[in-house]
PDB file of C-alpha atoms in Angstrom:
ATOM      1  CA  MET A   1     -54.970  -7.684-302.804  1.00 93.00           C
ATOM      2  CA  LYS A   2     -52.940 -10.264-300.906  1.00 96.00           C
ATOM      3  CA  MET A   3     -54.194 -13.633-299.734  1.00 97.00           C
ATOM      4  CA  ILE A   4     -52.666 -16.620-297.961  1.00 97.00           C
ATOM      5  CA  ILE A   5     -53.512 -19.946-299.589  1.00 97.00           C
ATOM      6  CA  THR A   6     -55.385 -22.251-297.210  1.00 97.00           C
ATOM      7  CA  ASP A   7     -56.941 -24.706-299.673  1.00 97.00           C
ATOM      8  CA  LEU A   8     -55.343 -26.477-302.629  1.00 96.00           C
ATOM      9  CA  THR A   9     -57.786 -29.056-303.906  1.00 95.00           C
ATOM     10  CA  ARG A  10     -58.037 -31.507-306.746  1.00 91.00           C
ATOM     11  CA  PHE A  11     -60.632 -32.582-309.282  1.00 90.00           C
ATOM     12  CA  ASP A  12     -61.135 -35.804-311.215  1.00 87.00           C
ATOM     13  CA  ASN A  13     -59.693 -33.747-314.088  1.00 91.00           C
ATOM     14  CA  GLN A  14     -56.135 -33.645-312.776  1.00 88.00           C
ATOM     15  CA  GLU A  15     -55.095 -30.892-315.194  1.00 93.00           C
ATOM     16  CA  ILE A  16     -56.812 -28.223-313.070  1.00 95.00           C
ATOM     17  CA  VAL A  17     -56.814 -27.354-309.373  1.00 95.00           C
ATOM     18  CA  CYS A  18     -58.892 -25.163-307.088  1.00 96.00           C
ATOM     19  CA  ILE A  19     -57.185 -22.697-304.786  1.00 96.00           C
ATOM     20  CA  ALA A  20     -58.742 -20.699-301.968  1.00 98.00           C
ATOM     21  CA  GLY A  21     -57.242 -18.425-299.402  1.00 97.00           C
ATOM     22  CA  VAL A  22     -57.811 -15.759-296.805  1.00 98.00           C
ATOM     23  CA  ASN A  23     -57.167 -12.032-296.928  1.00 97.00           C
ATOM     24  CA  PRO A  24     -55.084 -11.587-293.733  1.00 96.00           C
ATOM     25  CA  GLU A  25     -56.368  -8.043-293.235  1.00 96.00           C
ATOM     26  CA  THR A  26     -60.083  -8.879-293.303  1.00 97.00           C
ATOM     27  CA  ASN A  27     -60.206 -12.698-292.805  1.00 97.00           C
ATOM     28  CA  GLU A  28     -62.346 -12.826-295.963  1.00 97.00           C
ATOM     29  CA  CYS A  29     -62.132 -16.152-297.801  1.00 97.00           C
ATOM     30  CA  ILE A  30     -61.554 -15.897-301.555  1.00 97.00           C
ATOM     31  CA  ARG A  31     -61.745 -18.605-304.202  1.00 97.00           C
ATOM     32  CA  PRO A  32     -60.179 -17.283-307.436  1.00 96.00           C
ATOM     33  CA  MET A  33     -62.110 -18.203-310.557  1.00 95.00           C
ATOM     34  CA  PRO A  34     -61.780 -19.735-313.039  1.00 93.00           C
ATOM     35  CA  TYR A  35     -59.909 -22.779-311.729  1.00 95.00           C
ATOM     36  CA  ILE A  36     -56.249 -22.702-312.673  1.00 93.00           C
ATOM     37  CA  PRO A  37     -54.188 -25.265-314.598  1.00 94.00           C
ATOM     38  CA  LYS A  38     -52.097 -27.489-312.358  1.00 92.00           C
ATOM     39  CA  LEU A  39     -49.007 -26.575-314.394  1.00 91.00           C
ATOM     40  CA  SER A  40     -49.613 -22.876-313.673  1.00 89.00           C
ATOM     41  CA  CYS A  41     -49.991 -23.700-309.999  1.00 89.00           C
ATOM     42  CA  GLN A  42     -46.644 -25.494-310.019  1.00 88.00           C
ATOM     43  CA  LYS A  43     -45.012 -22.671-311.988  1.00 86.00           C
ATOM     44  CA  LEU A  44     -46.222 -20.070-309.467  1.00 84.00           C
ATOM     45  CA  ASP A  45     -45.171 -22.351-306.572  1.00 85.00           C
ATOM     46  CA  ILE A  46     -48.664 -22.169-305.097  1.00 90.00           C
ATOM     47  CA  LEU A  47     -48.978 -24.376-302.007  1.00 92.00           C
ATOM     48  CA  PRO A  48     -50.830 -24.006-298.701  1.00 95.00           C
ATOM     49  CA  GLY A  49     -49.100 -21.143-296.914  1.00 95.00           C
ATOM     50  CA  ALA A  50     -48.202 -19.284-300.105  1.00 95.00           C
ATOM     51  CA  ILE A  51     -48.760 -15.529-300.117  1.00 96.00           C
ATOM     52  CA  ILE A  52     -50.468 -14.596-303.373  1.00 95.00           C
ATOM     53  CA  GLN A  53     -51.143 -11.180-304.813  1.00 95.00           C
ATOM     54  CA  GLY A  54     -53.770 -10.632-307.477  1.00 94.00           C
ATOM     55  CA  ASP A  55     -56.645  -8.587-308.797  1.00 96.00           C
ATOM     56  CA  PHE A  56     -59.916  -9.927-307.438  1.00 95.00           C
ATOM     57  CA  SER A  57     -63.439  -8.801-308.201  1.00 93.00           C
ATOM     58  CA  SER A  58     -66.891 -10.074-307.311  1.00 87.00           C
ATOM     59  CA  CYS A  59     -68.556 -12.412-309.748  1.00 86.00           C
ATOM     60  CA  GLN A  60     -72.088 -13.717-309.900  1.00 82.00           C
ATOM     61  CA  CYS A  61     -72.265 -16.693-307.577  1.00 87.00           C
ATOM     62  CA  ASN A  62     -74.994 -18.536-305.783  1.00 91.00           C
ATOM     63  CA  ALA A  63     -74.925 -19.662-302.167  1.00 96.00           C
ATOM     64  CA  PRO A  64     -73.130 -21.469-300.723  1.00 97.00           C
ATOM     65  CA  HIS A  65     -70.154 -20.685-302.981  1.00 97.00           C
ATOM     66  CA  THR A  66     -70.065 -17.020-302.081  1.00 96.00           C
ATOM     67  CA  GLU A  67     -66.244 -17.043-301.885  1.00 97.00           C
ATOM     68  CA  ASP A  68     -65.968 -17.141-305.694  1.00 97.00           C
ATOM     69  CA  GLN A  69     -64.220 -14.102-307.149  1.00 96.00           C
ATOM     70  CA  THR A  70     -62.735 -13.450-310.560  1.00 96.00           C
ATOM     71  CA  GLY A  71     -58.972 -13.589-310.155  1.00 92.00           C
ATOM     72  CA  ALA A  72     -56.325 -12.197-312.484  1.00 91.00           C
ATOM     73  CA  ASN A  73     -52.609 -11.356-312.512  1.00 92.00           C
ATOM     74  CA  LEU A  74     -51.791 -13.849-309.761  1.00 91.00           C
ATOM     75  CA  LYS A  75     -48.272 -13.465-308.411  1.00 92.00           C
ATOM     76  CA  PHE A  76     -46.418 -15.552-305.825  1.00 93.00           C
ATOM     77  CA  LEU A  77     -44.814 -13.380-303.113  1.00 95.00           C
ATOM     78  CA  GLY A  78     -43.289 -16.184-301.035  1.00 93.00           C
ATOM     79  CA  PRO A  79     -44.388 -18.456-298.184  1.00 93.00           C
ATOM     80  CA  CYS A  80     -45.733 -17.216-294.880  1.00 94.00           C
ATOM     81  CA  ASN A  81     -44.291 -18.701-291.699  1.00 93.00           C
ATOM     82  CA  SER A  82     -45.966 -21.317-289.518  1.00 93.00           C
ATOM     83  CA  GLU A  83     -47.245 -18.809-286.951  1.00 95.00           C
ATOM     84  CA  GLU A  84     -48.794 -16.611-289.653  1.00 96.00           C
ATOM     85  CA  PHE A  85     -50.509 -19.623-291.172  1.00 96.00           C
ATOM     86  CA  LYS A  86     -51.837 -20.832-287.825  1.00 97.00           C
ATOM     87  CA  SER A  87     -53.112 -17.328-287.092  1.00 97.00           C
ATOM     88  CA  ILE A  88     -55.160 -17.379-290.308  1.00 98.00           C
ATOM     89  CA  LEU A  89     -56.688 -20.706-289.296  1.00 98.00           C
ATOM     90  CA  GLN A  90     -57.435 -19.501-285.765  1.00 98.00           C
ATOM     91  CA  ASN A  91     -59.005 -16.261-286.984  1.00 97.00           C
ATOM     92  CA  THR A  92     -61.398 -18.111-289.296  1.00 98.00           C
ATOM     93  CA  SER A  93     -62.277 -20.953-286.916  1.00 98.00           C
ATOM     94  CA  SER A  94     -65.731 -22.198-285.929  1.00 97.00           C
ATOM     95  CA  ALA A  95     -66.347 -24.476-282.954  1.00 94.00           C
ATOM     96  CA  SER A  96     -68.397 -26.987-284.937  1.00 96.00           C
ATOM     97  CA  VAL A  97     -69.714 -27.887-288.371  1.00 97.00           C
ATOM     98  CA  ALA A  98     -73.191 -26.701-287.374  1.00 95.00           C
ATOM     99  CA  GLU A  99     -71.881 -23.346-286.141  1.00 96.00           C
ATOM    100  CA  GLY A 100     -69.600 -22.814-289.123  1.00 97.00           C
ATOM    101  CA  PHE A 101     -72.238 -23.404-291.775  1.00 97.00           C
ATOM    102  CA  GLY A 102     -75.151 -22.206-289.648  1.00 95.00           C
ATOM    103  CA  ILE A 103     -77.120 -25.397-290.186  1.00 92.00           C
ATOM    104  CA  THR A 104     -78.379 -28.453-288.346  1.00 88.00           C
ATOM    105  CA  LEU A 105     -77.381 -31.861-289.679  1.00 87.00           C
ATOM    106  CA  ARG A 106     -78.950 -35.157-288.742  1.00 84.00           C
ATOM    107  CA  LEU A 107     -76.681 -37.890-287.397  1.00 83.00           C
ATOM    108  CA  GLY A 108     -74.736 -39.390-290.281  1.00 84.00           C
ATOM    109  CA  ASP A 109     -75.523 -36.637-292.798  1.00 91.00           C
ATOM    110  CA  LYS A 110     -72.693 -35.772-295.160  1.00 93.00           C
ATOM    111  CA  HIS A 111     -74.516 -33.301-297.356  1.00 93.00           C
ATOM    112  CA  ILE A 112     -76.626 -30.169-297.091  1.00 96.00           C
ATOM    113  CA  PRO A 113     -79.816 -30.272-299.195  1.00 95.00           C
ATOM    114  CA  HIS A 114     -79.738 -28.158-302.353  1.00 94.00           C
ATOM    115  CA  ASP A 115     -82.797 -26.122-301.340  1.00 95.00           C
ATOM    116  CA  THR A 116     -81.301 -24.954-298.018  1.00 94.00           C
ATOM    117  CA  PRO A 117     -77.797 -23.734-298.935  1.00 96.00           C
ATOM    118  CA  PRO A 118     -75.714 -22.025-296.225  1.00 97.00           C
ATOM    119  CA  SER A 119     -74.121 -18.629-296.795  1.00 96.00           C
ATOM    120  CA  LYS A 120     -70.593 -20.010-297.226  1.00 97.00           C
ATOM    121  CA  SER A 121     -68.882 -23.113-298.594  1.00 98.00           C
ATOM    122  CA  ILE A 122     -65.607 -23.264-296.617  1.00 98.00           C
ATOM    123  CA  ILE A 123     -65.004 -23.219-292.865  1.00 98.00           C
ATOM    124  CA  THR A 124     -62.077 -23.872-290.532  1.00 98.00           C
ATOM    125  CA  LEU A 125     -62.439 -26.329-287.659  1.00 98.00           C
ATOM    126  CA  PRO A 126     -59.975 -26.778-284.776  1.00 97.00           C
ATOM    127  CA  LEU A 127     -59.888 -30.432-283.746  1.00 95.00           C
ATOM    128  CA  SER A 128     -57.771 -30.311-280.619  1.00 84.00           C
ATOM    129  CA  PRO A 129     -57.905 -32.632-278.728  1.00 84.00           C
ATOM    130  CA  ILE A 130     -57.401 -34.543-281.941  1.00 92.00           C
ATOM    131  CA  HIS A 131     -60.353 -36.690-282.933  1.00 93.00           C
ATOM    132  CA  LEU A 132     -59.513 -37.443-286.561  1.00 96.00           C
ATOM    133  CA  ASP A 133     -58.420 -40.533-288.457  1.00 94.00           C
ATOM    134  CA  ILE A 134     -57.351 -41.047-292.035  1.00 92.00           C
ATOM    135  CA  VAL A 135     -58.805 -44.236-293.501  1.00 90.00           C
ATOM    136  CA  GLU A 136     -58.486 -45.895-296.867  1.00 85.00           C
ATOM    137  CA  ASP A 137     -61.528 -46.130-299.100  1.00 84.00           C
ATOM    138  CA  SER A 138     -62.524 -49.806-299.046  1.00 78.00           C
ATOM    139  CA  TYR A 139     -63.910 -49.516-302.576  1.00 78.00           C
ATOM    140  CA  LYS A 140     -61.002 -47.714-304.242  1.00 75.00           C
ATOM    141  CA  LEU A 141     -57.372 -48.565-303.484  1.00 69.00           C
ATOM    142  CA  GLY A 142     -55.224 -45.502-302.897  1.00 68.00           C
ATOM    143  CA  LYS A 143     -58.090 -43.147-302.096  1.00 79.00           C
ATOM    144  CA  LEU A 144     -58.147 -41.676-298.602  1.00 85.00           C
ATOM    145  CA  ARG A 145     -61.134 -40.614-296.512  1.00 91.00           C
ATOM    146  CA  VAL A 146     -61.542 -38.906-293.139  1.00 95.00           C
ATOM    147  CA  ASN A 147     -63.428 -39.650-289.943  1.00 96.00           C
ATOM    148  CA  PHE A 148     -63.589 -36.846-287.368  1.00 96.00           C
ATOM    149  CA  THR A 149     -65.545 -35.553-284.395  1.00 96.00           C
ATOM    150  CA  ASP A 150     -65.977 -31.804-283.935  1.00 96.00           C
ATOM    151  CA  ARG A 151     -65.964 -29.940-280.638  1.00 94.00           C
ATOM    152  CA  ALA A 152     -69.758 -30.176-280.363  1.00 94.00           C
ATOM    153  CA  GLY A 153     -69.463 -33.973-280.384  1.00 93.00           C
ATOM    154  CA  ALA A 154     -70.830 -34.454-283.920  1.00 94.00           C
ATOM    155  CA  THR A 155     -69.086 -37.293-285.789  1.00 95.00           C
ATOM    156  CA  PHE A 156     -68.590 -37.382-289.549  1.00 96.00           C
ATOM    157  CA  ARG A 157     -67.402 -40.544-291.264  1.00 95.00           C
ATOM    158  CA  TYR A 158     -65.813 -41.388-294.594  1.00 94.00           C
ATOM    159  CA  LEU A 159     -65.661 -37.856-295.935  1.00 96.00           C
ATOM    160  CA  SER A 160     -63.858 -37.369-299.208  1.00 93.00           C
ATOM    161  CA  ILE A 161     -60.397 -35.752-299.083  1.00 93.00           C
ATOM    162  CA  THR A 162     -59.880 -33.236-301.868  1.00 94.00           C
ATOM    163  CA  ASP A 163     -56.620 -31.945-300.345  1.00 94.00           C
ATOM    164  CA  LEU A 164     -54.134 -32.296-303.212  1.00 92.00           C
ATOM    165  CA  GLY A 165     -51.173 -33.023-300.923  1.00 90.00           C
ATOM    166  CA  PHE A 166     -52.946 -35.945-299.249  1.00 85.00           C
ATOM    167  CA  PHE A 167     -54.170 -37.274-302.585  1.00 82.00           C
ATOM    168  CA  GLU A 168     -50.649 -37.351-304.021  1.00 84.00           C
ATOM    169  CA  TYR A 169     -49.377 -38.952-300.796  1.00 84.00           C
ATOM    170  CA  ALA A 170     -51.965 -41.724-301.210  1.00 77.00           C
ATOM    171  CA  GLU A 171     -50.965 -42.234-304.844  1.00 74.00           C
ATOM    172  CA  ARG A 172     -47.299 -42.640-303.912  1.00 79.00           C
ATOM    173  CA  TYR A 173     -47.977 -45.157-301.159  1.00 75.00           C
ATOM    174  CA  ALA A 174     -51.010 -47.019-302.506  1.00 65.00           C
ATOM    175  CA  ASP A 175     -49.200 -50.349-302.194  1.00 65.00           C
ATOM    176  CA  GLU A 176     -47.624 -49.697-298.791  1.00 69.00           C
ATOM    177  CA  ASN A 177     -49.056 -49.673-295.282  1.00 73.00           C
ATOM    178  CA  LYS A 178     -48.536 -45.963-294.617  1.00 83.00           C
ATOM    179  CA  ILE A 179     -51.950 -45.004-293.234  1.00 85.00           C
ATOM    180  CA  ASP A 180     -51.135 -46.078-289.656  1.00 87.00           C
ATOM    181  CA  GLU A 181     -47.880 -44.152-289.808  1.00 87.00           C
ATOM    182  CA  LEU A 182     -49.704 -41.045-291.027  1.00 89.00           C
ATOM    183  CA  ASN A 183     -52.322 -41.291-288.271  1.00 91.00           C
ATOM    184  CA  GLU A 184     -49.626 -41.769-285.631  1.00 92.00           C
ATOM    185  CA  PHE A 185     -47.957 -38.585-286.820  1.00 92.00           C
ATOM    186  CA  ILE A 186     -51.227 -36.603-286.757  1.00 94.00           C
ATOM    187  CA  HIS A 187     -52.103 -37.818-283.261  1.00 95.00           C
ATOM    188  CA  SER A 188     -48.644 -36.943-281.969  1.00 96.00           C
ATOM    189  CA  GLN A 189     -49.161 -33.244-282.709  1.00 96.00           C
ATOM    190  CA  GLU A 190     -50.477 -30.610-280.308  1.00 96.00           C
ATOM    191  CA  GLU A 191     -52.966 -28.903-282.613  1.00 96.00           C
ATOM    192  CA  LEU A 192     -54.974 -29.840-285.682  1.00 97.00           C
ATOM    193  CA  TYR A 193     -57.114 -27.733-287.991  1.00 97.00           C
ATOM    194  CA  ILE A 194     -59.111 -28.796-291.014  1.00 98.00           C
ATOM    195  CA  ARG A 195     -60.568 -26.771-293.838  1.00 98.00           C
ATOM    196  CA  LEU A 196     -64.000 -28.237-294.491  1.00 98.00           C
ATOM    197  CA  GLY A 197     -65.620 -27.390-297.809  1.00 98.00           C
ATOM    198  CA  LEU A 198     -68.789 -28.037-299.750  1.00 98.00           C
ATOM    199  CA  SER A 199     -68.868 -29.497-303.246  1.00 97.00           C
ATOM    200  CA  ARG A 200     -70.783 -27.962-306.102  1.00 96.00           C
ATOM    201  CA  CYS A 201     -74.376 -29.191-306.183  1.00 96.00           C
ATOM    202  CA  TYR A 202     -74.438 -32.919-306.922  1.00 94.00           C
ATOM    203  CA  GLN A 203     -77.130 -35.590-306.972  1.00 94.00           C
ATOM    204  CA  SER A 204     -75.917 -38.969-305.764  1.00 91.00           C
ATOM    205  CA  PRO A 205     -77.091 -42.252-307.322  1.00 92.00           C
ATOM    206  CA  ASP A 206     -79.488 -42.743-304.402  1.00 91.00           C
ATOM    207  CA  GLY A 207     -81.234 -39.452-305.214  1.00 92.00           C
ATOM    208  CA  ARG A 208     -79.765 -37.181-302.519  1.00 92.00           C
ATOM    209  CA  ASN A 209     -79.217 -33.768-304.057  1.00 95.00           C
ATOM    210  CA  GLY A 210     -77.100 -31.126-302.418  1.00 96.00           C
ATOM    211  CA  PHE A 211     -73.705 -29.890-301.335  1.00 97.00           C
ATOM    212  CA  TRP A 212     -71.406 -32.619-300.016  1.00 97.00           C
ATOM    213  CA  LEU A 213     -68.917 -32.181-297.187  1.00 98.00           C
ATOM    214  CA  GLN A 214     -65.296 -32.618-298.217  1.00 97.00           C
ATOM    215  CA  VAL A 215     -61.981 -32.088-296.448  1.00 97.00           C
ATOM    216  CA  ASN A 216     -59.984 -29.452-298.309  1.00 97.00           C
ATOM    217  CA  GLY A 217     -57.002 -29.284-295.981  1.00 95.00           C
ATOM    218  CA  ILE A 218     -55.535 -30.944-292.863  1.00 95.00           C
ATOM    219  CA  TYR A 219     -52.938 -28.944-290.940  1.00 95.00           C
ATOM    220  CA  THR A 220     -50.958 -29.979-287.854  1.00 95.00           C
ATOM    221  CA  PHE A 221     -48.864 -27.926-285.427  1.00 95.00           C
ATOM    222  CA  PRO A 222     -46.129 -27.598-284.380  1.00 95.00           C
ATOM    223  CA  LEU A 223     -44.893 -30.059-287.036  1.00 92.00           C
ATOM    224  CA  TYR A 224     -46.177 -31.021-290.461  1.00 90.00           C
ATOM    225  CA  SER A 225     -45.519 -33.972-292.748  1.00 87.00           C
ATOM    226  CA  LYS A 226     -42.854 -33.004-295.258  1.00 83.00           C
ATOM    227  CA  GLU A 227     -44.116 -35.764-297.539  1.00 83.00           C
ATOM    228  CA  ILE A 228     -47.419 -33.892-297.833  1.00 88.00           C
ATOM    229  CA  ARG A 229     -46.397 -30.219-297.459  1.00 80.00           C
ATOM    230  CA  CYS A 230     -43.326 -28.587-298.954  1.00 62.00           C
ATOM    231  CA  TYR A 231     -43.664 -25.637-296.606  1.00 51.00           C
ATOM    232  CA  LEU A 232     -46.027 -24.148-294.020  1.00 49.00           C
TER     233      LEU A 232
END
């Protein structure tokens, strides 16, 4: 089966990465398991937009992480072009966070309670006109977060960015004022899509237990930042 990589995300353990993608024939989202070593990812040249071939089979998984599939014999076939990548994002798009996950969130919520999991853990959101800003975490230098408003008018603030490209960008420029420059670039583009994911179940120090919203990917058209993406 072939898939186009749409999500390349990081963990605190920087030796492994999570990849997810979409079967272009069915628009099914697949998250190959187990997570792969970062070195293997680099060796296979896996980046957002990569066309990957592999053997995938269903594995036991609980909602919302129904995209999990056992993956084996992964092979890089080359990058797709920008129009192919945008088509994948368009074909998997939801108008809002509530529509995509099929849930209702209260104002300010950033997690879905553990006892009411949705049927999926990754959605695509078009945010054009562009209502998104990258901000620096005030508690941790070099860590980026996202504020955005979806097309239903729901605003989400200070969401974690797990997008590996943005994380490495932040690491490179932790001591420089590059955030304004990055936001100016994003706002200058015609179209913006994000891949919004849910964490594994986690209980925060204040007792909230559930699946936390996180931004897996931020993609602009017609141009992209070459400091964040090698190709799209």
